[in-house]
Amino acid sequence: RATGGDAFRGNQAALGEVIALRHMFWSFSNAMAHNPIPWANGAVLPNLDAALAYRTFMSEAYPRVIDTVRRVIASGLIYLPSSVRDFNNPEIDKYLAQYVRGSNDMGHIERIKIMKLLWDATGTEFGGRHALYELNYAGAPEEVRLQVLKGAERGGRLKAMEELVDTCMA
């Protein structure tokens, strides 16, 4: 809404996808917490299937969200003032109010704050380090996927999946 891009169908669809990703990961978190695995002495562990699915797809979802922000916001992330001090300078602030104002009746200060927050998450050193962390925090992406496969083999789920295929083909 800050850039006026909310009026475009493609941007609306992209936002819908980001919201669906949020729902998916929230569902994984709920499944881990509300469908735990019994453990020793009455303790429980988070649901392993949900945890492994979360670990598998988070390394793909986070870069996808960053890419969506960059595509949808586009140049809105580029032309930003360098400092909050620019608001305190009347000569600069009047140009910011005129040329960097938001869409949908949003003032320039609110729009700039939103764009700065998005820039911090997607374009700064901090954002780059966080993206790298999300890619690798659970281990190498290939290893995470192998853990899902091995868990399905050990738990009998892979065999059950193969039996379902055999039943369908019979």
Short mmCIF file of C-alpha atoms in Angstrom, two decimals:
data_model
loop_
_atom_site.label_atom_id
_atom_site.label_comp_id
_atom_site.label_asym_id
_atom_site.label_seq_id
_atom_site.Cartn_x
_atom_site.Cartn_y
_atom_site.Cartn_z
CA ARG A 1 0.00 0.00 0.00
CA ALA A 2 2.88 2.36 0.72
CA THR A 3 3.96 2.39 -2.94
CA GLY A 4 0.57 1.97 -4.60
CA GLY A 5 1.51 -1.50 -5.80
CA ASP A 6 -1.42 -3.03 -3.94
CA ALA A 7 -3.68 -2.18 -6.88
CA PHE A 8 -1.91 -4.62 -9.22
CA ARG A 9 -3.17 -8.18 -9.56
CA GLY A 10 0.32 -9.72 -9.73
CA ASN A 11 1.36 -7.97 -6.53
CA GLN A 12 -1.84 -9.09 -4.83
CA ALA A 13 -1.12 -12.68 -5.86
CA ALA A 14 2.47 -12.39 -4.60
CA LEU A 15 1.23 -11.10 -1.24
CA GLY A 16 -1.24 -13.97 -1.12
CA GLU A 17 1.65 -16.39 -1.59
CA VAL A 18 3.64 -14.78 1.22
CA ILE A 19 0.61 -15.02 3.50
CA ALA A 20 0.17 -18.69 2.54
CA LEU A 21 3.83 -19.32 3.45
CA ARG A 22 3.18 -17.67 6.81
CA HIS A 23 0.17 -19.94 7.31
CA MET A 24 2.19 -23.03 6.37
CA PHE A 25 4.98 -22.29 8.84
CA TRP A 26 2.51 -21.33 11.55
CA SER A 27 0.79 -24.70 10.95
CA PHE A 28 4.13 -26.48 11.31
CA SER A 29 4.70 -24.66 14.62
CA ASN A 30 1.22 -25.57 15.83
CA ALA A 31 1.73 -29.20 14.86
CA MET A 32 5.05 -29.30 16.72
CA ALA A 33 3.46 -27.87 19.87
CA HIS A 34 -0.01 -29.46 19.81
CA ASN A 35 0.86 -32.91 18.45
CA PRO A 36 3.99 -33.79 20.44
CA ILE A 37 5.76 -37.12 20.71
CA PRO A 38 5.82 -38.76 24.17
CA TRP A 39 9.28 -38.98 25.69
CA ALA A 40 10.90 -39.98 28.97
CA ASN A 41 9.37 -39.33 32.41
CA GLY A 42 6.18 -37.75 31.04
CA ALA A 43 8.04 -35.19 28.95
CA VAL A 44 7.24 -34.66 25.29
CA LEU A 45 9.19 -33.70 22.18
CA PRO A 46 7.95 -31.48 19.36
CA ASN A 47 6.36 -33.39 16.51
CA LEU A 48 9.31 -34.53 14.41
CA ASP A 49 7.46 -34.71 11.08
CA ALA A 50 6.38 -31.08 11.41
CA ALA A 51 9.84 -29.99 12.58
CA LEU A 52 11.56 -31.69 9.66
CA ALA A 53 9.09 -30.20 7.18
CA TYR A 54 9.70 -26.75 8.69
CA ARG A 55 13.47 -27.19 8.41
CA THR A 56 13.18 -28.44 4.84
CA PHE A 57 11.07 -25.63 3.44
CA MET A 58 12.25 -22.62 5.46
CA SER A 59 15.52 -22.53 3.53
CA GLU A 60 13.48 -22.06 0.34
CA ALA A 61 10.70 -19.85 1.69
CA TYR A 62 12.83 -17.08 3.19
CA PRO A 63 14.70 -16.26 -0.05
CA ARG A 64 11.38 -16.44 -1.89
CA VAL A 65 9.86 -13.83 0.44
CA ILE A 66 12.92 -11.60 0.02
CA ASP A 67 12.63 -11.92 -3.77
CA THR A 68 8.92 -11.09 -3.59
CA VAL A 69 9.62 -7.95 -1.53
CA ARG A 70 12.26 -6.84 -4.01
CA ARG A 71 10.03 -7.44 -7.04
CA VAL A 72 6.90 -5.88 -5.58
CA ILE A 73 8.51 -2.86 -3.90
CA ALA A 74 11.04 -2.39 -6.73
CA SER A 75 12.56 1.08 -6.75
CA GLY A 76 10.81 1.96 -3.50
CA LEU A 77 13.76 0.37 -1.71
CA ILE A 78 16.29 2.47 -3.63
CA TYR A 79 15.36 6.10 -3.17
CA LEU A 80 15.40 6.52 0.60
CA PRO A 81 16.99 9.20 2.73
CA SER A 82 20.25 8.28 4.37
CA SER A 83 19.27 9.31 7.88
CA VAL A 84 16.41 10.35 10.13
CA ARG A 85 18.23 13.69 10.38
CA ASP A 86 16.91 14.49 6.90
CA PHE A 87 13.45 14.92 8.44
CA ASN A 88 14.84 17.58 10.77
CA ASN A 89 16.23 19.63 7.88
CA PRO A 90 13.33 21.70 6.49
CA GLU A 91 15.02 22.12 3.10
CA ILE A 92 15.35 18.36 2.63
CA ASP A 93 12.14 17.35 4.39
CA LYS A 94 9.97 19.41 2.03
CA TYR A 95 11.36 17.44 -0.92
CA LEU A 96 10.88 14.16 0.90
CA ALA A 97 7.27 15.12 1.61
CA GLN A 98 6.75 15.91 -2.06
CA TYR A 99 8.68 13.13 -3.82
CA VAL A 100 8.82 10.25 -1.34
CA ARG A 101 5.28 10.39 -0.06
CA GLY A 102 3.35 7.20 0.23
CA SER A 103 0.32 6.13 -1.74
CA ASN A 104 -3.16 5.66 -0.30
CA ASP A 105 -2.89 8.83 1.83
CA MET A 106 0.25 7.62 3.60
CA GLY A 107 2.65 10.33 4.70
CA HIS A 108 6.29 10.36 3.66
CA ILE A 109 7.64 9.56 7.13
CA GLU A 110 5.51 6.44 7.53
CA ARG A 111 6.35 5.27 4.01
CA ILE A 112 10.07 5.81 4.57
CA LYS A 113 9.94 3.90 7.87
CA ILE A 114 8.30 0.93 6.14
CA MET A 115 10.78 0.99 3.26
CA LYS A 116 13.73 1.26 5.69
CA LEU A 117 12.43 -1.75 7.62
CA LEU A 118 12.11 -3.75 4.40
CA TRP A 119 15.57 -2.61 3.29
CA ASP A 120 17.06 -3.70 6.62
CA ALA A 121 15.53 -7.16 6.14
CA THR A 122 16.47 -7.57 2.48
CA GLY A 123 19.37 -5.37 1.44
CA THR A 124 21.70 -4.54 4.30
CA GLU A 125 24.59 -6.54 5.72
CA PHE A 126 22.24 -7.63 8.50
CA GLY A 127 19.66 -8.81 5.95
CA GLY A 128 22.30 -10.69 3.97
CA ARG A 129 23.66 -12.42 7.06
CA HIS A 130 20.16 -13.36 8.17
CA ALA A 131 19.35 -14.83 4.74
CA LEU A 132 22.53 -16.91 4.95
CA TYR A 133 21.57 -18.02 8.46
CA GLU A 134 18.11 -19.12 7.30
CA LEU A 135 19.67 -21.11 4.47
CA ASN A 136 22.12 -23.00 6.67
CA TYR A 137 20.98 -22.92 10.32
CA ALA A 138 19.56 -26.44 10.19
CA GLY A 139 22.55 -27.79 8.28
CA ALA A 140 23.25 -28.23 4.61
CA PRO A 141 19.93 -28.24 2.72
CA GLU A 142 20.72 -31.62 1.15
CA GLU A 143 21.42 -33.13 4.59
CA VAL A 144 18.11 -31.82 5.95
CA ARG A 145 16.24 -33.53 3.11
CA LEU A 146 18.13 -36.77 3.70
CA GLN A 147 17.07 -36.62 7.36
CA VAL A 148 13.44 -36.47 6.21
CA LEU A 149 13.95 -39.53 4.00
CA LYS A 150 15.79 -41.53 6.66
CA GLY A 151 13.17 -40.63 9.26
CA ALA A 152 10.41 -41.85 6.95
CA GLU A 153 12.32 -45.09 6.37
CA ARG A 154 12.94 -45.68 10.09
CA GLY A 155 9.40 -44.78 11.11
CA GLY A 156 7.76 -46.96 8.48
CA ARG A 157 6.13 -44.04 6.67
CA LEU A 158 8.04 -44.60 3.43
CA LYS A 159 6.91 -48.24 3.37
CA ALA A 160 3.30 -47.12 3.96
CA MET A 161 3.61 -44.66 1.07
CA GLU A 162 4.94 -47.40 -1.20
CA GLU A 163 2.10 -49.69 -0.14
CA LEU A 164 -0.42 -46.98 -1.03
CA VAL A 165 1.11 -46.73 -4.51
CA ASP A 166 0.96 -50.52 -4.87
CA THR A 167 -2.70 -50.50 -3.80
CA CYS A 168 -3.54 -47.78 -6.32
CA MET A 169 -1.78 -49.68 -9.09
CA ALA A 170 -3.37 -53.04 -8.30
#
